[in-house]
Short mmCIF file of C-alpha atoms in Angstrom, two decimals:
data_model
loop_
_atom_site.label_atom_id
_atom_site.label_comp_id
_atom_site.label_asym_id
_atom_site.label_seq_id
_atom_site.Cartn_x
_atom_site.Cartn_y
_atom_site.Cartn_z
CA HIS A 1 138.47 64.34 34.75
CA HIS A 2 139.58 67.91 35.67
CA ARG A 3 140.55 68.73 39.16
CA GLN A 4 139.13 71.77 40.41
CA HIS A 5 141.02 74.56 41.76
CA ASP A 6 140.76 75.40 45.36
CA ASP A 7 140.99 79.06 46.55
CA ASP A 8 144.58 79.01 47.32
CA ASP A 9 145.30 77.78 43.96
CA ARG A 10 143.79 80.60 42.29
CA PRO A 11 145.63 84.02 41.18
CA SER A 12 145.11 86.53 43.06
CA ASP A 13 144.57 90.60 41.68
CA PRO A 14 147.40 93.21 41.43
CA VAL A 15 147.71 95.51 44.18
CA THR A 16 149.35 99.24 43.69
CA VAL A 17 150.91 101.24 46.01
CA ASP A 18 152.79 104.38 45.72
CA GLY A 19 153.65 103.55 42.20
CA CYS A 20 154.54 100.15 43.00
CA THR A 21 152.60 97.00 41.79
CA THR A 22 152.35 93.49 42.95
CA ALA A 23 151.89 91.03 40.61
CA GLY A 24 148.93 88.35 41.49
CA HIS A 25 149.45 85.39 43.59
CA PRO A 26 150.51 82.75 41.14
CA SER A 27 148.99 79.01 41.29
CA ARG A 28 151.12 76.51 43.27
CA ARG A 29 151.49 74.49 39.75
CA SER A 30 153.28 77.54 38.44
CA ARG A 31 154.84 78.66 41.73
CA ARG A 32 158.73 78.67 41.00
CA LYS A 33 161.49 79.87 43.68
CA ALA A 34 163.57 82.80 42.84
CA PRO A 35 166.69 83.66 43.65
CA PRO A 36 166.95 85.92 46.67
CA THR A 37 167.49 89.51 46.05
CA ILE A 38 169.15 92.20 48.26
CA ALA A 39 165.30 93.76 48.94
CA SER A 40 164.48 90.62 49.67
CA ARG A 41 166.91 89.99 52.36
CA MET A 42 165.93 93.75 53.51
CA ALA A 43 162.30 92.94 53.79
CA PRO A 44 160.33 90.99 56.91
CA ARG A 45 160.13 86.97 56.06
CA ARG A 46 156.69 87.41 54.66
CA THR A 47 155.00 85.87 51.72
CA GLY A 48 152.61 86.59 48.94
CA PRO A 49 152.03 90.36 47.71
CA MET A 50 151.93 91.74 51.51
CA ALA A 51 156.02 91.45 51.39
CA LEU A 52 156.30 93.51 48.17
CA LEU A 53 153.65 95.92 49.37
CA PHE A 54 155.42 96.32 52.84
CA LEU A 55 158.65 97.02 51.01
CA CYS A 56 157.10 99.37 48.63
CA LEU A 57 155.81 101.34 52.01
CA THR A 58 159.16 101.26 53.18
CA LEU A 59 161.21 102.85 50.31
CA ALA A 60 158.27 105.20 49.25
CA PRO A 61 160.13 108.84 48.82
CA SER A 62 157.48 110.57 51.39
CA ALA A 63 158.83 107.99 54.27
CA LEU A 64 162.52 109.04 53.35
CA ALA A 65 162.26 112.82 53.58
CA LEU A 66 163.56 114.23 56.33
CA VAL A 67 163.40 118.24 57.56
CA GLN A 68 165.51 119.82 60.18
CA VAL A 69 164.21 122.21 61.95
CA ASP A 70 166.35 124.88 64.13
CA TYR A 71 164.22 125.78 67.34
CA GLU A 72 166.73 127.49 69.29
CA VAL A 73 165.78 131.19 69.92
CA VAL A 74 167.94 133.26 72.58
CA CYS A 75 165.84 136.50 73.65
CA ASP A 76 167.46 139.69 74.85
CA SER A 77 167.44 138.73 78.60
CA ALA A 78 167.36 142.40 79.51
CA THR A 79 164.67 143.29 77.55
CA GLU A 80 162.62 140.40 75.74
CA TYR A 81 160.42 137.14 77.00
CA TYR A 82 159.59 134.41 74.81
CA ASP A 83 155.96 134.38 73.87
CA THR A 84 155.23 130.56 73.39
CA ALA A 85 152.00 131.20 71.61
CA ALA A 86 153.28 133.70 69.17
CA LEU A 87 156.93 131.35 68.59
CA GLU A 88 158.98 134.37 69.26
CA CYS A 89 160.70 137.05 71.35
CA ILE A 90 158.65 139.82 72.18
CA SER A 91 160.03 142.87 73.99
CA CYS A 92 158.39 144.04 77.22
CA THR A 93 157.63 147.00 76.34
CA GLU A 94 154.65 145.67 73.60
CA GLY A 95 151.29 146.77 74.66
CA CYS A 96 152.37 149.27 77.23
CA ASN A 97 150.87 152.19 75.87
CA ASP A 98 148.48 152.47 78.47
CA ASP A 99 151.14 153.44 80.92
CA THR A 100 150.79 157.04 80.14
CA ASP A 101 148.46 159.54 78.21
CA ASP A 102 151.37 159.86 75.77
CA PRO A 103 151.86 156.71 73.77
CA SER A 104 155.25 158.04 72.20
CA ASN A 105 156.75 158.73 75.62
CA ALA A 106 155.56 155.29 77.05
CA VAL A 107 157.29 154.06 80.32
CA CYS A 108 156.36 150.57 81.22
CA ASN A 109 158.72 149.93 83.85
CA LYS A 110 158.59 146.19 82.94
CA GLU A 111 161.24 143.56 82.56
CA PRO A 112 161.96 140.04 81.76
CA ASP A 113 160.64 137.60 84.28
CA PHE A 114 162.66 134.49 85.14
CA THR A 115 160.92 133.13 87.66
CA MET A 116 160.02 130.41 84.78
CA VAL A 117 162.13 130.08 81.57
CA ASP A 118 162.06 127.49 78.82
CA PHE A 119 164.80 125.26 77.82
CA TYR A 120 166.98 127.88 76.21
CA GLY A 121 166.76 129.97 79.82
CA ASN A 122 164.40 132.69 77.83
CA ALA A 123 162.16 134.29 80.20
CA LEU A 124 158.55 133.27 79.51
CA GLY A 125 157.00 136.66 80.65
CA CYS A 126 157.38 140.15 82.07
CA LYS A 127 157.07 141.60 85.70
CA CYS A 128 157.23 144.95 86.96
CA SER A 129 160.71 146.54 87.51
CA LEU A 130 161.99 146.76 91.00
CA GLY A 131 159.78 149.53 93.34
CA TYR A 132 156.30 149.06 90.70
CA LYS A 133 153.39 147.51 91.34
CA ARG A 134 151.59 145.14 88.85
CA ILE A 135 148.24 146.85 87.88
CA TRP A 136 146.01 144.52 86.07
CA ALA A 137 143.98 145.37 83.13
CA LEU A 138 140.92 143.38 84.28
CA ASP A 139 138.58 144.80 81.48
CA GLN A 140 140.95 144.45 78.76
CA ASP A 141 139.90 147.79 77.11
CA THR A 142 143.57 148.56 76.07
CA CYS A 143 144.11 145.57 73.95
CA THR A 144 142.97 145.71 70.37
CA THR A 145 142.17 142.62 68.26
CA SER A 146 145.75 143.10 66.26
CA ASP A 147 147.35 142.90 69.82
CA TYR A 148 145.71 139.91 70.63
CA GLN A 149 146.59 138.55 67.46
CA SER A 150 149.98 139.57 67.31
CA ALA A 151 150.29 138.31 71.20
CA SER A 152 151.27 141.81 72.22
CA CYS A 153 148.86 142.09 74.98
CA THR A 154 150.38 142.03 78.35
CA GLY A 155 147.42 142.89 80.36
CA PHE A 156 148.77 144.56 83.33
CA SER A 157 150.57 148.28 83.60
CA CYS A 158 152.99 149.08 86.28
CA ALA A 159 152.87 151.87 88.85
CA SER A 160 155.13 153.18 91.48
CA CYS A 161 154.25 152.85 95.26
CA LEU A 162 156.21 156.08 96.29
CA ASN A 163 154.35 159.39 97.24
CA GLY A 164 151.18 156.91 98.17
CA ASN A 165 151.19 156.23 94.29
CA ASP A 166 149.40 159.44 93.49
CA ASP A 167 149.41 158.03 89.52
CA ASP A 168 147.31 155.52 90.42
CA LEU A 169 143.72 156.89 91.36
CA GLU A 170 142.03 153.86 90.30
CA TYR A 171 144.07 151.29 92.28
CA PRO A 172 145.38 153.61 95.09
CA ASN A 173 147.79 152.23 98.16
CA PRO A 174 146.23 151.15 101.68
CA PHE A 175 148.17 154.25 102.93
CA GLU A 176 148.12 157.37 103.28
CA LYS A 177 148.17 159.65 100.28
CA ASN A 178 151.69 161.14 100.66
CA GLU A 179 153.21 157.76 102.66
CA ASN A 180 156.24 156.64 101.05
CA ALA A 181 155.84 153.17 100.04
CA VAL A 182 157.36 150.38 97.87
CA ALA A 183 156.37 147.65 96.23
CA TYR A 184 156.78 143.49 97.04
CA ASN A 185 159.28 141.83 95.30
CA ASP A 186 156.54 139.93 93.07
CA GLY A 187 155.49 143.61 92.37
CA ASP A 188 151.99 142.07 93.41
CA SER A 189 150.93 145.26 95.60
CA CYS A 190 152.84 147.91 97.96
CA ALA A 191 154.26 147.77 101.53
CA LEU A 192 156.00 149.79 104.18
CA CYS A 193 159.34 150.13 105.20
CA GLY A 194 159.27 148.74 108.92
CA ASP A 195 161.35 150.36 111.40
CA THR A 196 164.28 147.47 111.78
CA THR A 197 164.89 148.77 107.78
CA ASN A 198 167.13 151.64 106.89
CA GLY A 199 163.81 153.54 105.15
CA ILE A 200 163.50 153.37 101.54
CA SER A 201 167.14 152.90 99.42
CA GLY A 202 166.31 153.43 95.69
CA ASP A 203 163.23 151.26 95.00
CA ASP A 204 163.19 149.14 97.85
CA CYS A 205 163.69 149.45 101.46
CA GLY A 206 167.16 149.12 102.57
CA CYS A 207 168.98 146.99 105.30
CA PRO A 208 172.01 147.01 107.40
CA THR A 209 175.03 145.25 106.07
CA ASN A 210 174.46 141.22 106.11
CA HIS A 211 170.55 141.56 106.81
CA VAL A 212 168.14 139.85 104.94
CA LEU A 213 165.06 142.41 103.63
CA THR A 214 161.57 140.10 104.67
CA GLU A 215 158.14 140.58 103.07
CA VAL A 216 156.28 137.79 104.57
CA ASP A 217 155.47 136.28 107.91
CA ASP A 218 155.88 132.26 108.92
CA GLY A 219 152.99 131.63 107.04
CA LEU A 220 154.32 133.04 104.17
CA GLY A 221 151.56 135.72 103.61
CA TYR A 222 152.46 139.18 102.98
CA VAL A 223 153.34 141.92 106.09
CA ILE A 224 152.47 145.46 105.37
CA ASN A 225 155.83 146.66 107.26
CA LYS A 226 159.08 145.02 105.45
CA THR A 227 161.70 143.61 107.81
CA CYS A 228 165.90 143.31 108.01
CA THR A 229 166.90 140.21 109.80
CA ALA A 230 170.34 139.34 110.42
CA CYS A 231 171.95 136.28 108.51
CA THR A 232 173.37 133.24 110.61
CA ASP A 233 174.99 130.36 110.47
CA GLY A 234 177.86 131.43 108.18
CA THR A 235 175.31 132.90 105.51
CA ALA A 236 175.55 136.34 103.78
CA VAL A 237 173.48 138.61 101.56
CA ILE A 238 175.13 138.87 98.47
CA THR A 239 174.46 142.09 96.67
CA SER A 240 176.24 141.92 93.59
CA ASP A 241 176.71 139.10 90.94
CA ALA A 242 180.05 137.29 91.79
CA SER A 243 181.80 133.54 91.49
CA ILE A 244 183.13 132.71 94.94
CA ALA A 245 184.63 129.37 95.66
CA GLY A 246 183.94 128.15 92.39
CA VAL A 247 180.18 129.00 92.55
CA ASN A 248 178.23 131.72 90.83
CA PHE A 249 176.01 133.68 93.31
CA TYR A 250 173.65 136.30 92.14
CA ALA A 251 172.40 139.15 93.74
CA THR A 252 169.07 139.17 95.88
CA ASP A 253 168.42 141.14 99.18
CA TYR A 254 165.66 138.52 100.02
CA GLN A 255 167.94 135.55 100.88
CA CYS A 256 170.75 134.69 103.06
CA GLN A 257 173.31 132.72 100.89
CA ARG A 258 175.39 129.83 101.88
CA CYS A 259 178.93 128.76 100.76
CA PRO A 260 179.16 125.54 98.81
CA ASP A 261 181.18 123.24 101.73
CA PRO A 262 179.58 122.95 104.94
CA HIS A 263 182.51 124.14 106.79
CA MET A 264 182.83 127.31 104.77
CA THR A 265 181.34 130.28 105.86
CA PHE A 266 180.92 133.85 104.29
CA ASP A 267 182.91 137.01 105.44
CA SER A 268 180.09 140.16 106.45
CA ALA A 269 180.32 141.45 103.18
CA GLY A 270 179.44 138.36 101.52
CA THR A 271 182.32 138.20 98.96
CA THR A 272 184.59 135.48 100.46
CA CYS A 273 184.16 131.95 101.69
CA THR A 274 186.98 130.81 104.58
CA CYS A 275 187.31 127.21 105.75
CA ASP A 276 186.29 126.95 109.35
CA ASP A 277 189.87 126.57 111.76
CA ASP A 278 191.76 122.79 111.14
CA TYR A 279 190.32 123.01 107.66
CA THR A 280 192.26 123.90 104.49
CA LYS A 281 190.27 124.88 101.33
CA THR A 282 191.31 122.95 98.12
CA GLY A 283 190.36 122.89 94.55
CA GLN A 284 190.52 125.69 91.90
CA SER A 285 187.65 128.11 91.67
CA LEU A 286 188.34 128.50 87.87
CA TYR A 287 187.53 124.67 87.51
CA GLY A 288 184.71 124.09 89.85
CA GLN A 289 183.20 124.53 93.16
CA GLN A 290 185.96 124.40 95.96
CA SER A 291 186.22 122.40 99.31
CA CYS A 292 187.12 122.25 102.77
CA VAL A 293 189.51 119.34 103.94
CA TYR A 294 190.73 118.79 107.19
CA THR A 295 194.09 120.02 107.51
CA GLU A 296 195.82 116.96 108.90
CA HIS A 297 194.65 114.95 105.83
CA SER A 298 195.70 117.81 103.31
CA ASP A 299 199.17 117.80 105.12
CA ALA A 300 199.33 113.93 104.77
CA ILE A 301 199.07 113.98 101.12
CA LYS A 302 200.96 116.61 100.40
CA GLN A 303 203.76 114.86 102.28
CA SER A 304 203.60 111.82 100.42
CA TYR A 305 202.66 113.58 96.77
CA ALA A 306 204.74 116.67 95.20
CA GLU A 307 202.03 118.73 94.20
CA THR A 308 203.74 120.18 91.49
CA SER A 309 204.63 116.79 89.75
CA ALA A 310 201.16 115.30 90.75
CA SER A 311 199.40 118.06 88.74
CA THR A 312 201.44 117.88 85.64
CA VAL A 313 200.93 116.50 82.41
CA ASN A 314 203.64 115.56 79.96
CA PHE A 315 202.63 115.42 76.50
CA PHE A 316 205.23 113.25 74.08
CA LYS A 317 205.80 112.77 70.14
CA ILE A 318 204.39 116.16 69.46
CA GLN A 319 204.57 117.19 65.71
CA ALA A 320 205.15 120.86 65.50
CA ASP A 321 204.10 121.05 61.88
CA GLN A 322 203.33 118.73 58.69
CA GLU A 323 206.65 118.56 57.37
CA SER A 324 208.55 117.66 60.61
CA SER A 325 208.28 114.39 62.66
CA PRO A 326 206.57 113.82 65.99
CA SER A 327 209.82 114.21 68.39
CA GLY A 328 208.87 117.24 70.70
CA GLU A 329 207.59 117.14 74.20
CA LEU A 330 205.43 119.41 76.05
CA GLU A 331 204.81 119.99 80.22
CA MET A 332 201.60 121.54 81.36
CA GLU A 333 199.62 122.19 84.48
CA SER A 334 196.80 120.14 84.14
CA LEU A 335 193.89 122.38 86.48
CA VAL A 336 191.50 119.02 86.72
CA MET A 337 194.37 117.05 88.22
CA LYS A 338 195.36 120.12 90.66
CA HIS A 339 191.55 120.61 91.53
CA PHE A 340 190.82 116.48 92.59
CA LEU A 341 194.24 116.30 94.23
CA ASN A 342 193.24 116.89 97.58
CA ALA A 343 189.56 116.04 97.21
#
């Protein structure tokens, strides 16, 4: 009598994947244990044709191909913004021929808007320059198909608020025709300079020293007249970009800025941070943010540790060149150690 084979004993059909062909599953009678190979050790512990199928997929050339793409793009911070649709830097002067009747003499009065930036610090849009208000091109008649395809249609123009904005007859100021006005900080519309200001100074309202310019009320709604308010609690208006007490400050007339330590106060000019009485400034501004330490504690530390030796680092066994033996010594002052000595 002949024993009938079960389904498990019957050979299976070969399987081909990415040029790799698996043999048919042998019968139990002819199955022999082969010595382990490197590939079999690498593959998961599976049986039958699926093990070789897995190995073929794993080692397929297409799966091993790696492509390195450099996405870093740095735009000109003075004139360009990064367009996320076009994936390139675009000048804020693009699409601004509607700002004047003579395209060859177009004056855009636009600049990058850093309210929103990408990972590399590029502006993601443009805004009107200080003193100019934004006029939206609602009908988009100035944008052609090619402008849309190149992402160069900015959708707005910028007009001056001075002299009642005579050059903007379609979107005039809500003031008298010859009444001087300035733009809001975001360029949304125009405003007047109130009695507490020094009047128009340059492209905006001017304020007395150490007074902040305000254009919104307590409810964050725009006011018609901009006002000036004195900075308090040791804060100051920074009029030019500067590094003070180890911190980078950026100029703005619309904010009273504060020193890095709660025991520090700005001078009236907003150029120096000074520690309060009974406190001593410590830290190296070239390395990081400075702070104020209680003077008694600072004096006690200086009496216990010689400041010079505490911030000195000695390097031994220095090799001057490849021919000489390492025997030299070098002594250097460490700004890191000096910065944290009294911290």
